[in-house]
């Protein structure tokens, strides 16, 4: 018996389709599934080419490494009350190691601060599988692939948004505070938070270090506390724009607001 003609390919099953992030993220029933599916995404050709070219050429210090060279999933417990949001994976950091903020100076500062606050079990983040664990904290990015010059395009940011929007939606039962590490993260977060179920005020709140906005939940659930923090990049830390005490103070405030009990200095 003749078979009916096949329909168009399902974007959720085609990692190169521009609609893949939206379709595949929507089907993820929990964070374990989401973290697995995101690593196969190839929806942004420029980012795919860059992350893979970086893995081929490598940096001299990492010639013996087998680079991850795929999208980076979030890291941390699925019931975290505090979420930290960066920009995108570093070309020779997470793009090499396969774990967010791992193997680069930004991650060295961030994880040391979390450890000092009792929110991580160790101060160093060297490689995936090194035993690092977070306590009540999850870390993620609005763009999951390493971009050239660390600058994703607007289209790439928007194509990638469904991943973090679904991640936040799945975290809604427990998340109470979110920290945007940098202006890019702040701007990328606002529409994602709206999609995930919180009301973002208009005009949209402006980013700044120490900025704090309370976002009501549209379903009547607990509100979300959004904090702004300068990014932990060497450009900010080497110039003194962001000091280690500034970072720890902000993370401590966000953690306490989320209901955690961070250590004092």
Short mmCIF file of N, CA, C and O in Angstrom, two decimals, residues 8 10 30 42 50 58-59 87 100 124 126-128 130 132 141 145 149 177 198 211 215 222-223 229 241 252-254:
data_model
loop_
_atom_site.label_atom_id
_atom_site.label_comp_id
_atom_site.label_asym_id
_atom_site.label_seq_id
_atom_site.Cartn_x
_atom_site.Cartn_y
_atom_site.Cartn_z
N UNK A 8 6.95 17.92 6.45
CA UNK A 8 8.21 18.65 6.60
C UNK A 8 8.96 18.18 7.85
O UNK A 8 8.34 17.71 8.81
N UNK A 10 10.65 17.99 11.39
CA UNK A 10 10.32 18.63 12.67
C UNK A 10 11.54 19.41 13.14
O UNK A 10 12.61 18.83 13.36
N UNK A 30 12.26 18.35 31.89
CA UNK A 30 13.00 18.73 33.09
C UNK A 30 14.38 19.23 32.67
O UNK A 30 14.74 19.21 31.49
N UNK A 42 22.73 23.37 16.63
CA UNK A 42 23.59 23.94 15.58
C UNK A 42 22.82 25.02 14.81
O UNK A 42 23.01 25.21 13.61
N UNK A 50 32.66 29.05 14.49
CA UNK A 50 33.67 29.63 15.38
C UNK A 50 34.07 28.66 16.49
O UNK A 50 35.25 28.46 16.75
N UNK A 58 43.04 25.67 18.56
CA UNK A 58 43.40 25.63 19.99
C UNK A 58 44.32 26.79 20.37
O UNK A 58 44.78 27.55 19.54
N UNK A 59 44.53 26.91 21.62
CA UNK A 59 45.53 27.83 22.16
C UNK A 59 46.75 26.99 22.52
O UNK A 59 46.64 25.83 22.90
N UNK A 87 27.27 35.69 30.08
CA UNK A 87 27.09 36.19 28.71
C UNK A 87 27.07 35.00 27.74
O UNK A 87 26.05 34.66 27.19
N UNK A 100 30.33 25.60 32.20
CA UNK A 100 30.24 27.04 32.24
C UNK A 100 31.23 27.64 33.25
O UNK A 100 31.42 27.11 34.35
N UNK A 124 38.29 26.26 43.12
CA UNK A 124 38.85 26.19 41.78
C UNK A 124 37.92 25.43 40.85
O UNK A 124 37.27 24.46 41.25
N UNK A 126 38.56 23.76 37.30
CA UNK A 126 39.61 23.46 36.32
C UNK A 126 39.07 22.73 35.10
O UNK A 126 39.36 23.07 33.97
N UNK A 127 38.25 21.71 35.34
CA UNK A 127 37.74 20.89 34.25
C UNK A 127 36.44 20.22 34.67
O UNK A 127 36.15 20.08 35.86
N UNK A 128 35.66 19.83 33.70
CA UNK A 128 34.45 19.07 33.97
C UNK A 128 34.84 17.76 34.67
O UNK A 128 35.79 17.09 34.28
N UNK A 130 35.86 17.65 37.91
CA UNK A 130 36.89 17.88 38.93
C UNK A 130 36.33 17.85 40.35
O UNK A 130 37.04 18.12 41.31
N UNK A 132 33.79 19.76 41.51
CA UNK A 132 33.12 20.99 41.93
C UNK A 132 31.62 20.77 42.03
O UNK A 132 31.00 20.16 41.15
N UNK A 141 23.94 30.67 30.88
CA UNK A 141 24.21 31.75 29.94
C UNK A 141 23.03 31.94 29.00
O UNK A 141 22.36 30.96 28.64
N UNK A 145 26.85 29.13 22.91
CA UNK A 145 28.06 28.84 22.14
C UNK A 145 29.04 30.00 22.24
O UNK A 145 28.63 31.17 22.33
N UNK A 149 35.05 37.18 19.27
CA UNK A 149 35.27 38.42 20.03
C UNK A 149 34.35 38.54 21.23
O UNK A 149 34.13 39.64 21.75
N UNK A 177 15.93 34.32 43.37
CA UNK A 177 16.80 35.43 42.99
C UNK A 177 17.60 35.07 41.75
O UNK A 177 18.03 33.92 41.60
N UNK A 198 7.23 35.77 34.71
CA UNK A 198 7.29 36.93 35.60
C UNK A 198 6.95 38.21 34.84
O UNK A 198 7.20 38.29 33.63
N UNK A 211 21.93 47.10 40.90
CA UNK A 211 20.52 47.29 40.52
C UNK A 211 19.69 46.14 41.07
O UNK A 211 20.14 45.00 41.08
N UNK A 215 10.22 41.26 40.49
CA UNK A 215 9.34 40.90 39.39
C UNK A 215 8.21 40.01 39.91
O UNK A 215 8.47 38.88 40.35
N UNK A 222 5.45 33.17 44.19
CA UNK A 222 6.47 34.06 44.77
C UNK A 222 7.11 34.94 43.70
O UNK A 222 7.33 34.51 42.56
N UNK A 223 7.42 36.19 44.05
CA UNK A 223 8.10 37.07 43.10
C UNK A 223 9.55 36.66 42.91
O UNK A 223 10.10 35.85 43.68
N UNK A 229 24.99 42.86 38.39
CA UNK A 229 26.38 42.81 38.88
C UNK A 229 27.30 42.99 37.67
O UNK A 229 27.06 42.39 36.62
N UNK A 241 36.99 48.11 38.27
CA UNK A 241 35.55 48.39 38.18
C UNK A 241 34.76 47.41 39.05
O UNK A 241 33.75 47.78 39.64
N UNK A 252 26.30 37.73 48.19
CA UNK A 252 25.77 37.44 49.53
C UNK A 252 24.35 37.99 49.66
O UNK A 252 23.44 37.31 50.17
N UNK A 253 24.14 39.21 49.20
CA UNK A 253 22.80 39.81 49.26
C UNK A 253 21.79 39.01 48.46
O UNK A 253 20.69 38.73 48.92
N UNK A 254 22.17 38.63 47.24
CA UNK A 254 21.26 37.86 46.40
C UNK A 254 20.97 36.49 47.01
O UNK A 254 19.83 36.00 46.95
#
